[in-house]
Tab-separated table of C-alpha atoms in Angstrom:
chain	number	residue	atom	x	y	z
A	1	MET	CA	0.533	0.089	0.096
A	2	LYS	CA	0.983	3.438	-0.564
A	3	LEU	CA	0.591	6.495	1.731
A	4	PHE	CA	1.146	9.968	0.381
A	5	ILE	CA	1.327	12.680	2.718
A	6	GLN	CA	0.753	16.272	1.144
A	7	ILE	CA	1.555	19.820	1.958
A	8	PRO	CA	-0.257	22.220	0.174
A	9	CYS	CA	1.688	25.237	0.072
A	10	PHE	CA	1.986	29.260	-0.699
A	11	ASN	CA	5.309	31.026	0.124
A	12	GLU	CA	6.113	28.590	2.955
A	13	GLY	CA	9.945	28.878	2.496
A	14	ALA	CA	10.411	29.538	6.220
A	15	THR	CA	8.813	26.707	7.799
A	16	LEU	CA	8.371	23.911	4.768
A	17	ALA	CA	11.650	23.071	6.205
A	18	VAL	CA	10.281	22.059	9.604
A	19	ALA	CA	7.693	20.585	8.623
A	20	LEU	CA	9.359	18.073	6.356
A	21	ALA	CA	11.881	17.190	8.532
A	22	ALA	CA	9.513	15.712	11.078
A	23	LEU	CA	7.357	13.813	8.237
A	24	PRO	CA	7.134	9.903	9.084
A	25	ARG	CA	9.320	7.831	5.875
A	26	GLN	CA	7.716	5.052	7.080
A	27	VAL	CA	4.127	4.148	8.652
A	28	PRO	CA	2.663	1.237	10.037
A	29	GLY	CA	0.469	-0.989	7.309
A	30	PHE	CA	2.268	0.779	4.214
A	31	ASP	CA	4.669	-0.294	1.977
A	32	ALA	CA	5.675	2.846	1.228
A	33	VAL	CA	5.265	6.182	1.774
A	34	HIS	CA	5.465	9.616	-0.514
A	35	TRP	CA	5.926	13.252	-0.292
A	36	LEU	CA	3.697	15.589	-2.338
A	37	VAL	CA	3.925	19.237	-2.010
A	38	ILE	CA	1.730	21.495	-4.278
A	39	ASP	CA	2.541	25.120	-4.380
A	40	ASP	CA	0.171	27.006	-4.997
A	41	GLY	CA	1.795	29.934	-6.656
A	42	SER	CA	4.390	30.834	-4.345
A	43	SER	CA	7.021	33.309	-5.013
A	44	ASP	CA	9.649	32.833	-2.548
A	45	ASP	CA	12.177	29.585	-2.673
A	46	THR	CA	9.190	26.709	-1.628
A	47	VAL	CA	9.994	24.212	-4.382
A	48	ASP	CA	13.445	24.699	-3.729
A	49	VAL	CA	12.976	24.004	-0.105
A	50	ALA	CA	11.273	20.981	-1.275
A	51	ARG	CA	13.434	19.323	-3.565
A	52	ALA	CA	16.646	20.235	-1.192
A	53	ASN	CA	14.339	17.856	1.607
A	54	GLY	CA	13.589	14.955	-0.357
A	55	VAL	CA	9.963	15.576	-1.495
A	56	ASP	CA	9.095	12.849	-3.811
A	57	HIS	CA	6.588	15.013	-5.993
A	58	ILE	CA	5.917	18.297	-6.336
A	59	VAL	CA	2.709	20.062	-8.548
A	60	ARG	CA	2.907	23.784	-9.033
A	61	HIS	CA	0.028	26.046	-9.791
A	62	SER	CA	0.907	29.126	-12.016
A	63	GLY	CA	-0.873	31.591	-9.757
A	64	ASN	CA	-1.851	31.318	-6.367
A	65	ARG	CA	-5.734	29.652	-6.855
A	66	GLY	CA	-6.218	29.244	-2.727
A	67	LEU	CA	-5.988	26.857	-0.150
A	68	ALA	CA	-9.297	24.594	-1.208
A	69	ARG	CA	-7.760	24.324	-4.851
A	70	ALA	CA	-4.419	23.411	-3.855
A	71	PHE	CA	-5.719	20.277	-1.755
A	72	MET	CA	-8.139	18.824	-4.477
A	73	THR	CA	-4.840	19.165	-6.949
A	74	GLY	CA	-2.715	17.098	-4.708
A	75	ILE	CA	-5.981	15.053	-3.822
A	76	GLU	CA	-6.319	14.290	-7.640
A	77	THR	CA	-2.096	13.951	-7.734
A	78	ALA	CA	-1.904	11.934	-5.660
A	79	LEU	CA	-4.870	9.540	-7.308
A	80	SER	CA	-3.394	9.878	-10.400
A	81	LEU	CA	0.467	7.948	-8.963
A	82	GLY	CA	-1.496	5.802	-7.214
A	83	ALA	CA	-2.183	6.156	-3.727
A	84	ASP	CA	-4.218	4.108	-1.452
A	85	VAL	CA	-4.613	6.943	1.130
A	86	ILE	CA	-3.180	10.493	1.366
A	87	VAL	CA	-2.443	12.550	4.748
A	88	ASN	CA	-3.347	16.067	4.444
A	89	THR	CA	-1.077	18.227	6.689
A	90	ASP	CA	0.358	21.589	7.171
A	91	ALA	CA	3.465	23.063	5.715
A	92	ASP	CA	3.705	25.949	8.967
A	93	ASN	CA	4.443	22.392	11.370
A	94	GLN	CA	0.755	23.190	13.174
A	95	TYR	CA	0.415	18.961	13.283
A	96	ASN	CA	2.684	17.120	15.036
A	97	ALA	CA	3.598	14.994	12.200
A	98	ALA	CA	4.266	11.434	14.828
A	99	ASP	CA	0.248	11.339	15.053
A	100	ILE	CA	0.426	10.241	11.416
A	101	PRO	CA	0.218	6.496	11.927
A	102	ALA	CA	-2.994	7.470	14.800
A	103	LEU	CA	-4.725	9.233	11.342
A	104	THR	CA	-4.141	6.266	9.244
A	105	GLY	CA	-4.841	3.646	11.707
A	106	PRO	CA	-8.621	3.069	11.582
A	107	ILE	CA	-8.272	3.472	7.700
A	108	VAL	CA	-5.454	0.608	7.796
A	109	ARG	CA	-8.011	-1.758	10.144
A	110	GLY	CA	-10.994	-1.065	7.542
A	111	GLN	CA	-12.780	1.310	10.751
A	112	ALA	CA	-13.331	4.629	8.508
A	113	GLU	CA	-12.320	6.043	4.935
A	114	MET	CA	-11.682	9.365	6.361
A	115	VAL	CA	-9.443	10.422	9.938
A	116	ILE	CA	-9.762	13.750	11.084
A	117	GLY	CA	-7.315	14.604	13.475
A	118	ALA	CA	-9.044	16.748	16.666
A	119	ARG	CA	-6.947	19.527	18.063
A	120	PRO	CA	-7.115	20.360	21.572
A	121	ILE	CA	-8.596	23.680	20.752
A	122	SER	CA	-9.590	24.580	24.308
A	123	ASP	CA	-5.912	24.602	24.980
A	124	ILE	CA	-4.125	25.964	22.034
A	125	ALA	CA	-2.936	29.633	24.104
A	126	HIS	CA	-2.295	31.118	20.537
A	127	PHE	CA	-6.114	30.937	19.714
A	128	SER	CA	-8.259	33.779	20.550
A	129	PRO	CA	-11.388	33.403	22.112
A	130	VAL	CA	-13.335	34.495	19.262
A	131	LYS	CA	-11.218	32.194	17.161
A	132	LYS	CA	-11.938	29.301	19.451
A	133	SER	CA	-15.299	30.244	19.666
A	134	LEU	CA	-16.081	30.539	15.423
A	135	GLN	CA	-14.157	26.886	15.360
A	136	LYS	CA	-16.363	25.404	17.515
A	137	LEU	CA	-19.483	27.538	16.004
A	138	GLY	CA	-17.922	25.712	12.493
A	139	SER	CA	-18.180	22.278	13.847
A	140	TRP	CA	-21.424	22.903	15.048
A	141	ALA	CA	-22.998	23.527	11.422
A	142	VAL	CA	-20.939	20.920	10.152
A	143	ARG	CA	-22.532	18.106	12.562
A	144	VAL	CA	-25.873	19.186	11.898
A	145	ALA	CA	-25.316	19.199	7.470
A	146	SER	CA	-23.365	16.139	7.827
A	147	LYS	CA	-25.186	14.195	10.287
A	148	THR	CA	-21.854	13.359	12.175
A	149	THR	CA	-19.932	13.655	15.302
A	150	ILE	CA	-16.533	15.149	14.317
A	151	PRO	CA	-15.519	17.404	17.390
A	152	ASP	CA	-12.677	19.527	15.095
A	153	ALA	CA	-14.249	19.927	11.767
A	154	PRO	CA	-11.346	23.331	10.879
A	155	SER	CA	-8.834	20.672	11.611
A	156	GLY	CA	-6.448	20.827	8.758
A	157	PHE	CA	-5.035	17.397	9.496
A	158	ARG	CA	-6.615	14.084	7.944
A	159	ALA	CA	-6.387	10.805	6.233
A	160	ILE	CA	-8.307	9.772	3.098
A	161	SER	CA	-8.483	6.193	1.416
A	162	ARG	CA	-8.376	6.414	-2.156
A	163	ALA	CA	-12.112	5.561	-2.140
A	164	ALA	CA	-13.147	8.578	-0.451
A	165	ALA	CA	-10.728	11.035	-1.932
A	166	SER	CA	-12.148	9.530	-5.407
A	167	ARG	CA	-16.075	11.163	-4.386
A	168	LEU	CA	-14.500	14.323	-2.978
A	169	MET	CA	-14.954	17.834	-4.855
A	170	VAL	CA	-14.770	21.077	-3.253
A	171	PHE	CA	-16.808	24.334	-4.402
A	172	ASN	CA	-15.596	26.511	-2.010
A	173	ASP	CA	-12.165	28.681	-2.580
A	174	TYR	CA	-11.614	29.644	0.615
A	175	THR	CA	-11.244	26.676	2.963
A	176	TYR	CA	-11.687	22.791	2.003
A	177	THR	CA	-12.229	21.576	5.815
A	178	LEU	CA	-15.601	22.011	6.071
A	179	GLU	CA	-17.218	21.146	2.917
A	180	THR	CA	-15.412	17.794	2.529
A	181	ILE	CA	-16.697	16.134	5.846
A	182	ILE	CA	-20.306	17.589	4.973
A	183	GLN	CA	-19.515	15.891	1.576
A	184	ALA	CA	-18.250	12.571	3.412
A	185	GLY	CA	-21.803	12.180	5.436
A	186	GLN	CA	-23.797	12.788	2.627
A	187	LYS	CA	-21.889	9.837	0.785
A	188	ASN	CA	-22.102	7.757	3.453
A	189	ILE	CA	-18.286	7.500	3.861
A	190	ARG	CA	-17.318	6.599	7.053
A	191	THR	CA	-15.634	9.147	9.099
A	192	VAL	CA	-14.087	9.164	12.627
A	193	SER	CA	-12.261	11.767	14.525
A	194	VAL	CA	-9.104	10.760	16.950
A	195	PRO	CA	-7.392	13.103	18.590
A	196	ILE	CA	-4.119	14.466	18.084
A	197	ARG	CA	-1.674	17.249	19.417
A	198	VAL	CA	-0.140	20.655	18.038
A	199	ASN	CA	3.280	21.880	17.567
A	200	GLU	CA	4.018	25.967	18.978
A	201	ASP	CA	3.131	28.558	16.180
A	202	LEU	CA	5.841	29.086	13.724
A	203	ARG	CA	3.887	31.960	11.995
A	204	PRO	CA	0.262	33.484	12.073
A	205	SER	CA	-2.441	32.216	10.557
A	206	ARG	CA	-3.144	32.576	6.442
A	207	LEU	CA	-6.576	31.917	6.680
A	208	VAL	CA	-7.325	34.715	9.515
A	209	LYS	CA	-5.690	37.812	8.506
A	210	SER	CA	-8.087	39.764	10.935
A	211	ILE	CA	-10.750	38.570	13.620
A	212	PRO	CA	-13.549	40.797	11.304
A	213	SER	CA	-12.522	39.080	8.042
A	214	TYR	CA	-12.062	35.722	9.598
A	215	ILE	CA	-15.808	35.992	11.131
A	216	ARG	CA	-16.884	37.309	7.901
A	217	ARG	CA	-15.574	34.680	5.768
A	218	SER	CA	-16.610	31.779	7.978
A	219	VAL	CA	-19.953	32.879	8.176
A	220	ILE	CA	-20.580	32.879	4.715
A	221	THR	CA	-18.896	29.533	4.475
A	222	ILE	CA	-21.312	28.024	6.864
A	223	ILE	CA	-24.541	29.785	5.246
A	224	ARG	CA	-23.163	28.206	1.751
A	225	ILE	CA	-22.568	24.943	3.742
A	226	PHE	CA	-26.466	24.976	4.286
A	227	VAL	CA	-27.275	26.545	1.162
A	228	ILE	CA	-25.328	24.022	-0.941
A	229	TYR	CA	-25.628	20.046	1.387
A	230	ARG	CA	-29.476	21.254	2.318
A	231	PRO	CA	-31.301	23.496	0.285
A	232	PHE	CA	-34.443	22.244	1.125
A	233	ARG	CA	-34.119	22.642	5.184
A	234	PHE	CA	-32.549	26.141	4.619
A	235	PHE	CA	-34.873	27.654	2.161
A	236	PHE	CA	-38.256	25.787	4.201
A	237	THR	CA	-36.996	26.953	6.903
A	238	ILE	CA	-36.779	30.612	5.728
A	239	GLY	CA	-40.526	29.981	3.971
A	240	MET	CA	-41.963	28.945	6.987
A	241	VAL	CA	-40.914	31.901	9.256
A	242	LEU	CA	-42.344	33.962	6.198
A	243	PHE	CA	-45.665	32.555	5.902
A	244	LEU	CA	-46.446	31.676	9.683
A	245	THR	CA	-45.241	35.345	10.237
A	246	GLY	CA	-47.846	36.539	7.575
A	247	LEU	CA	-50.203	34.018	8.690
A	248	LEU	CA	-50.508	35.045	12.083
A	249	ILE	CA	-50.616	39.396	11.064
A	250	GLY	CA	-53.594	38.267	8.544
A	251	LEU	CA	-55.385	36.469	11.607
A	252	ARG	CA	-55.157	39.543	13.180
A	253	PHE	CA	-56.386	41.784	11.084
A	254	LEU	CA	-59.243	39.142	9.961
A	255	TRP	CA	-59.966	38.884	14.219
A	256	LYS	CA	-60.081	42.847	14.404
A	257	TYR	CA	-62.181	42.740	10.568
A	258	LEU	CA	-64.792	40.552	12.608
A	259	THR	CA	-65.190	42.613	15.618
A	260	GLY	CA	-66.114	45.739	14.236
A	261	ASP	CA	-61.930	46.762	14.643
A	262	GLY	CA	-60.836	46.428	11.527
A	263	ASN	CA	-60.653	50.093	10.031
A	264	GLY	CA	-57.033	51.862	10.070
A	265	HIS	CA	-55.315	48.344	10.013
A	266	ILE	CA	-54.898	48.159	6.008
A	267	GLN	CA	-51.853	47.911	6.674
A	268	SER	CA	-51.478	44.835	8.517
A	269	LEU	CA	-53.345	43.452	5.541
A	270	ILE	CA	-50.816	44.696	3.339
A	271	LEU	CA	-47.840	43.545	5.201
A	272	ALA	CA	-49.426	39.928	5.893
A	273	SER	CA	-50.404	39.734	1.818
A	274	VAL	CA	-46.401	40.252	0.831
A	275	LEU	CA	-45.045	37.646	3.749
A	276	LEU	CA	-47.763	34.952	3.016
A	277	GLY	CA	-46.297	35.591	-0.480
A	278	MET	CA	-42.739	35.898	-0.090
A	279	GLY	CA	-42.990	32.631	2.406
A	280	PHE	CA	-44.864	30.833	-0.747
A	281	GLN	CA	-42.810	31.736	-3.456
A	282	THR	CA	-39.358	30.501	-0.988
A	283	PHE	CA	-41.417	27.428	-0.759
A	284	LEU	CA	-41.145	26.681	-4.311
A	285	VAL	CA	-37.291	28.059	-4.389
A	286	ALA	CA	-37.015	24.594	-1.633
A	287	PHE	CA	-38.107	22.289	-3.905
A	288	VAL	CA	-35.733	23.453	-7.441
A	289	ALA	CA	-33.185	23.921	-4.643
A	290	ASP	CA	-33.518	20.293	-3.907
A	291	ILE	CA	-34.123	19.078	-7.270
A	292	LEU	CA	-30.385	21.082	-8.259
A	293	ALA	CA	-28.968	19.463	-5.026
A	294	ALA	CA	-30.146	16.144	-6.721
A	295	ASN	CA	-28.134	16.717	-10.375
A	296	ARG	CA	-25.315	17.554	-8.319
A	297	MET	CA	-25.310	14.110	-6.721
A	298	LEU	CA	-25.641	12.430	-10.155
A	299	LEU	CA	-22.834	14.333	-11.627
A	300	GLU	CA	-20.450	14.125	-8.986
A	301	GLU	CA	-21.231	10.224	-9.247
A	302	ILE	CA	-20.227	10.361	-12.911
A	303	ARG	CA	-17.201	12.340	-11.881
A	304	TYR	CA	-16.389	9.775	-9.375
A	305	LYS	CA	-16.816	6.659	-12.131
A	306	LEU	CA	-14.341	8.585	-14.678
A	307	ASN	CA	-12.099	9.454	-12.103
A	308	VAL	CA	-11.600	5.612	-11.324
A	309	SER	CA	-11.951	4.599	-14.730
A	310	ASP	CA	-9.485	7.398	-15.938
A	311	GLN	CA	-6.464	8.729	-13.693
A	312	ARG	CA	-3.730	10.146	-15.198
A	313	ILE	CA	-0.840	11.711	-14.040
A	314	SER	CA	-0.093	15.504	-14.895
A	315	PRO	CA	2.879	16.800	-16.658
A	316	ALA	CA	3.017	19.161	-13.870
A	317	VAL	CA	4.089	17.003	-11.421
A	318	TRP	CA	7.737	16.377	-10.802
A	319	SER	CA	8.874	13.233	-9.031
A	320	ALA	CA	12.291	12.594	-7.449
A	321	ASP	CA	12.282	9.266	-9.092
A	322	THR	CA	12.234	9.813	-12.923
A	323	ALA	CA	14.662	10.066	-15.396
A	324	ALA	CA	13.928	13.305	-16.213
A	325	ALA	CA	15.054	16.580	-14.343
A	326	PRO	CA	12.590	18.799	-12.412
A	327	ASP	CA	13.150	21.843	-15.921
A	328	ALA	CA	11.837	19.213	-18.146
A	329	HIS	CA	8.564	19.508	-16.883
A	330	PRO	CA	7.160	22.988	-17.266
A	331	ASP	CA	5.262	24.983	-14.251
A	332	GLN	CA	1.773	24.992	-15.019
A	333	GLU	CA	-1.482	24.369	-13.171
A	334	LYS	CA	-2.818	20.558	-13.423
A	335	PRO	CA	-5.579	20.431	-16.456
């Protein structure tokens, strides 16, 4: 069995060597361990550091496309290179690489297809109270949308089996962490969580540029999660609130009208009519969104079957064990 450890990178030359030095070359249950670096359009010496530290495979984007796209590029590349299990970790050495066997163990034993590392959020000193609260809120939203019990959904330290990885498709450009767990829940991919350790902070988080920005993007991500993966519930709930509010206001007007006190309350009648109409239209949107979600699931199933039957190595991949020199492979985006 082949284990691929992938590291998405964007200008990580200062910390990548530390993260690579901690990675294992042997993991129980695997015949070979490959290191894969995804360079997301770095302008520093990230690629040179990767080559100097013995990285087996490097795939490069010609420009910065975001963490989620880099993650998916790594998944697709690892699958094309024959990976049986893929471990994703960060280039800033946030996660303790010694816990990789704990991540892969449930997959090797056939107990899970995706394993998420659960950080001790409450004990991480460099996490602000606001960030800790948002981490918990995001995890709660994922548990509701995915019907899983993952306590640390934003954790990027995870192991994914080949079958599960072939089914994943990320739509969000900001982060892949929440969306992939929800997809796992929808597609009945067995997902479990294991406790992991974290290392000292080497640099500030790239995702958290500022607390207001992090709050805004986290809220948008959570809303998009429900719109994409629970569209009927999302729109039906909104429609129900609007419809019931309009109904109550309408019943109030009707009561006053029947008791002879209807004069001067025409505004209530207008408001009730508007809310009832909006509620009914939102109900229709809920059914249309549900149909679109069903079509999306069918397209994802087609994509999965195509991936299984036709997985090719991207020409953007440089492998240390190939005869060609690194410069023989052009730096380009994955097709």
